[in-house]
mmCIF file of C-alpha atoms in Angstrom:
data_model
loop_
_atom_site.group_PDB
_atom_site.id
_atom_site.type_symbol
_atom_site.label_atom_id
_atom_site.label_comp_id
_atom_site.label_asym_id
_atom_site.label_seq_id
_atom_site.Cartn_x
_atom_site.Cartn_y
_atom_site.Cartn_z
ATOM 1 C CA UNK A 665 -10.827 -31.263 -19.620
ATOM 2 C CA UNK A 666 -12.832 -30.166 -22.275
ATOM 3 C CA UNK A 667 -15.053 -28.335 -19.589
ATOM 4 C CA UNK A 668 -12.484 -26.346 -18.740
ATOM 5 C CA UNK A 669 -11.441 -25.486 -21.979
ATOM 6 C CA UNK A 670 -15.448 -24.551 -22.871
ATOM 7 C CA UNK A 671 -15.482 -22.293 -19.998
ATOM 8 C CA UNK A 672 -12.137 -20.730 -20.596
ATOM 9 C CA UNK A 673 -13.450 -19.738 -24.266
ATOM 10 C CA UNK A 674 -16.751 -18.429 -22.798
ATOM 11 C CA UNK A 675 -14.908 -16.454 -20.504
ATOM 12 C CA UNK A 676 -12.145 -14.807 -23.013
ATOM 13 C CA UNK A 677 -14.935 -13.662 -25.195
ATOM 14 C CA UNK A 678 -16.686 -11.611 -22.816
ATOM 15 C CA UNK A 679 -15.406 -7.713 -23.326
ATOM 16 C CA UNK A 680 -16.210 -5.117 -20.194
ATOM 17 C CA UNK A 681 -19.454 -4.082 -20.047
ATOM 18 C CA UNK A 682 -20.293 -0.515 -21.040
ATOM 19 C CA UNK A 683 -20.143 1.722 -18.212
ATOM 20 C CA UNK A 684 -23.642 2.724 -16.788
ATOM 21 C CA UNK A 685 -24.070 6.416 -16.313
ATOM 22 C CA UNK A 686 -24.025 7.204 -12.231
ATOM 23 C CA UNK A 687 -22.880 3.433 -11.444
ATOM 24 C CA UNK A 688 -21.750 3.702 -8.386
ATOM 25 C CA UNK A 689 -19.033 1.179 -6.646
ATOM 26 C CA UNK A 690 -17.133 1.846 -2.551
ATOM 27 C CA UNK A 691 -13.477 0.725 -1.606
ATOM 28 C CA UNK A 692 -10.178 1.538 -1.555
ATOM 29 C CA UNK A 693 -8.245 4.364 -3.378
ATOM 30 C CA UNK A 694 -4.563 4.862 -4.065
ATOM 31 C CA UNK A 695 -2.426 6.078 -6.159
ATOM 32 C CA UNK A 696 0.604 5.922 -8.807
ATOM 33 C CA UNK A 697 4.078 6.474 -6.801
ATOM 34 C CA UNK A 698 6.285 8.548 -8.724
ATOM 35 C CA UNK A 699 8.692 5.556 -9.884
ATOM 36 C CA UNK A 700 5.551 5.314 -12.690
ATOM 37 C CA UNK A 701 5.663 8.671 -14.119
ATOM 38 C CA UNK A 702 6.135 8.698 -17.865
ATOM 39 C CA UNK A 703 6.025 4.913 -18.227
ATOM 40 C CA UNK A 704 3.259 3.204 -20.324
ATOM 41 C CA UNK A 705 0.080 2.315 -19.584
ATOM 42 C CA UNK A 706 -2.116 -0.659 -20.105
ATOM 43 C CA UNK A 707 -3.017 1.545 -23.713
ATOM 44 C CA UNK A 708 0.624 3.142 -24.763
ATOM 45 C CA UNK A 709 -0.359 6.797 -23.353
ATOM 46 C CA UNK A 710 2.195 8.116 -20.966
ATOM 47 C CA UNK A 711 2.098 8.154 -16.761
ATOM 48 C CA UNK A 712 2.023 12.122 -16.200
ATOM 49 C CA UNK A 713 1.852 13.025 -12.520
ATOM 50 C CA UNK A 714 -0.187 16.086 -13.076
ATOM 51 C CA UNK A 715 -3.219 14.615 -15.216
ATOM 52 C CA UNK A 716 -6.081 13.748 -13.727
ATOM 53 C CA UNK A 717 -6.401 10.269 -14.671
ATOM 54 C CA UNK A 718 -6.372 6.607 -13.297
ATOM 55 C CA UNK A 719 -6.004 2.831 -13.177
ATOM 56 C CA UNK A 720 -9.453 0.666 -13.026
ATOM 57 C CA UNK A 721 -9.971 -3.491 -13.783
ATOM 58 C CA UNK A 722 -12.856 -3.177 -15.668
ATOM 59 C CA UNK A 723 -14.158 0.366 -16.681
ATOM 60 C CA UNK A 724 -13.806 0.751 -20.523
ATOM 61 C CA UNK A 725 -11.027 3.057 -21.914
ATOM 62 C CA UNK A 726 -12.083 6.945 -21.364
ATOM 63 C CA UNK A 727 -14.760 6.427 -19.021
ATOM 64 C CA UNK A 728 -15.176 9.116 -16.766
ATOM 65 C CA UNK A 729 -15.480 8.621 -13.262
ATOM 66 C CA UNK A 730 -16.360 11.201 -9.988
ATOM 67 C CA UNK A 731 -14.069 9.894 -7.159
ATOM 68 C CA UNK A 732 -15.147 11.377 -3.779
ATOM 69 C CA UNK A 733 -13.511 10.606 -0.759
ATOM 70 C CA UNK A 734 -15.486 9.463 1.941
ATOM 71 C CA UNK A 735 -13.119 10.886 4.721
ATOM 72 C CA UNK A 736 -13.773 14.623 3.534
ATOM 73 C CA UNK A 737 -16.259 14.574 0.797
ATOM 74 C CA UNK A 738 -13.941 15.700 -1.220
ATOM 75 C CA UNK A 739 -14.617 14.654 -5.349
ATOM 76 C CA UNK A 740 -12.529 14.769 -8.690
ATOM 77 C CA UNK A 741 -13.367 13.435 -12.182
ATOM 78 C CA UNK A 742 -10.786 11.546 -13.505
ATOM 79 C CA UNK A 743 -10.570 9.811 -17.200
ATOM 80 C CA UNK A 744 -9.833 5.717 -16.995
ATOM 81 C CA UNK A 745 -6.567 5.312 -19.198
ATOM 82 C CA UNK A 746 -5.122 2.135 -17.809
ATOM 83 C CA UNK A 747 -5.594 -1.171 -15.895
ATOM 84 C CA UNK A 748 -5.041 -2.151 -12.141
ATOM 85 C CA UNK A 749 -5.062 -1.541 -9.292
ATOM 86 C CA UNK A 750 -3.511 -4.841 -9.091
ATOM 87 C CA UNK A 751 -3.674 -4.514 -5.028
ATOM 88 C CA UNK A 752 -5.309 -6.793 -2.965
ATOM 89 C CA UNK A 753 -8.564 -4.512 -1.331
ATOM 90 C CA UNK A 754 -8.213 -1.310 -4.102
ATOM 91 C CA UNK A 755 -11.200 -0.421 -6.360
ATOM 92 C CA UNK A 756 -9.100 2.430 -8.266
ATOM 93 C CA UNK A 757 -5.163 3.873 -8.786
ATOM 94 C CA UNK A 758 -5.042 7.535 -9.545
ATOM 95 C CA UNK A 759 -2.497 9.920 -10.567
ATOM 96 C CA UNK A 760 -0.468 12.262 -7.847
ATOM 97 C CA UNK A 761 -2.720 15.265 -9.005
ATOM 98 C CA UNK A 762 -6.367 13.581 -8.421
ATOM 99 C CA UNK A 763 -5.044 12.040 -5.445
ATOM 100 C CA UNK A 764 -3.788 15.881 -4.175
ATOM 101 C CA UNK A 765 -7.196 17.298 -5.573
ATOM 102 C CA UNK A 766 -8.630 14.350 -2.785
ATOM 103 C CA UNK A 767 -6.488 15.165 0.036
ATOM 104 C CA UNK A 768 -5.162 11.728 0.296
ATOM 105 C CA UNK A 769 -1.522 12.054 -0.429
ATOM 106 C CA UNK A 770 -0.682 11.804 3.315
ATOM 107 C CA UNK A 771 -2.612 8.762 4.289
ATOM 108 C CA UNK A 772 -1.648 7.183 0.617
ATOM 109 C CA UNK A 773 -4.599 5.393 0.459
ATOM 110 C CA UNK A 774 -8.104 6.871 1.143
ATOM 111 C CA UNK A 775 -11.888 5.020 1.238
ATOM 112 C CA UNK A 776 -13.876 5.996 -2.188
ATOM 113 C CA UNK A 777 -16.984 5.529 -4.057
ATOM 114 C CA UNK A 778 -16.867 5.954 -7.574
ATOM 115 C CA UNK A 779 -19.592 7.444 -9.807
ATOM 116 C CA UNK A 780 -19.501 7.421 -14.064
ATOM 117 C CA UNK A 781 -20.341 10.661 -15.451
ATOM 118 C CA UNK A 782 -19.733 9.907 -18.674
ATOM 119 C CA UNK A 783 -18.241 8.185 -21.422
ATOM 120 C CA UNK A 784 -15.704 9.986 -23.369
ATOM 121 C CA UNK A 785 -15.145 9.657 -27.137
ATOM 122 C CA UNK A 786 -12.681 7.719 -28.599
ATOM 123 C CA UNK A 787 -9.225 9.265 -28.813
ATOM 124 C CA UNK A 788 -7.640 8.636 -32.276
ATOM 125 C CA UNK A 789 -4.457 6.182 -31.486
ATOM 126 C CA UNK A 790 -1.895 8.020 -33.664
ATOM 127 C CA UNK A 791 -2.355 11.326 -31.707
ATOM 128 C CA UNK A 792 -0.568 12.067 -28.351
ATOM 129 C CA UNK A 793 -2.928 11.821 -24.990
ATOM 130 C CA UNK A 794 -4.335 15.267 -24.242
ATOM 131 C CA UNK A 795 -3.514 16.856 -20.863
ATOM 132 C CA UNK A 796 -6.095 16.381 -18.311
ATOM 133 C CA UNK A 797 -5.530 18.894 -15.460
ATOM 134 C CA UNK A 798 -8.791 20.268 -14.933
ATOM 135 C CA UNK A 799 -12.771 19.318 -14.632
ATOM 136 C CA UNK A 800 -13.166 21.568 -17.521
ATOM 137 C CA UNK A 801 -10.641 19.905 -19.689
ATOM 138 C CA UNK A 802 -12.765 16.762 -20.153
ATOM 139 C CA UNK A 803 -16.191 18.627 -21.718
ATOM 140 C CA UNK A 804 -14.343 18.188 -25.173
ATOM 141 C CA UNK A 805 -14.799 14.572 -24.214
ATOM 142 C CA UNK A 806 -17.654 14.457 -23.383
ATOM 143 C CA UNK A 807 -20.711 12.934 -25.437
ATOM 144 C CA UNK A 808 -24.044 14.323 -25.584
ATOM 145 C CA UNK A 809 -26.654 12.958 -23.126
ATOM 146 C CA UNK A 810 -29.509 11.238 -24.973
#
């Protein structure tokens, strides 16, 4: 018993590991239906449709990820703003407009690889969630390559 206890401490101490620029992980994408649309995330910002965010397990808070799908080469960058995809298979949930921007509304779930570009800065937790609608949108975020 007291094994078990040892390694559940161990294990509830660890916190995600940073996010290595260009780390690069394959799988399954899908996305947010539209049931989920203003409702909380895993960090109290809102579900908006039309920002260009998503879901990952273990990607820290404001990473920013390239998603390209496979299928048609098609890429997005998308900010990490809540936890999941809680689906058996799925390496990322994104919103309707990064899944649109992919071309994998249709199908519903697409085959990805995911790329970090960055690490945004911290967003104060008083302030509303900015609106992240295009590529451009996220240089603000951005933090200065060493």
């Amino acid at each position: 018993m007291s094994y078990i206890m040892s390694l559940m401490l161990f294990f509830s101490s660890i916190n995600p590991a940073e996010a290595l620029p260009s780390l690069i992980q394959k799988g399954k994408a899908s996305f947010y239906s539209k049931k989920f649309n203003g409702r909380k995330t895993a960090y109290g910002e809102r579900v908006s449709a039309e920002a260009l965010e998503g879901a990952h397990r273990s990607l820290p808070l404001n990473t920013l990820v390239e998603v390209t799908n496979l299928d048609n080469q098609r890429s997005v960058i998308v900010r990490i703003n809540d936890r999941g995809p809680f689906a058996k298979g799925r390496v990322i949930d994104l919103t309707y407009a990064a899944a649109r921007a992919l071309g994998m509304v249709s199908k519903g779930v697409a085959n990805v690889s995911l790329r970090v570009v960055g690490k945004g800065r911290e967003l104060a937790a008083f302030s509303p969630a900015p609106q992240f609608n295009t590529p451009e949108a996220f240089q603000s975020l951005l933090e200065p390559a060493l």
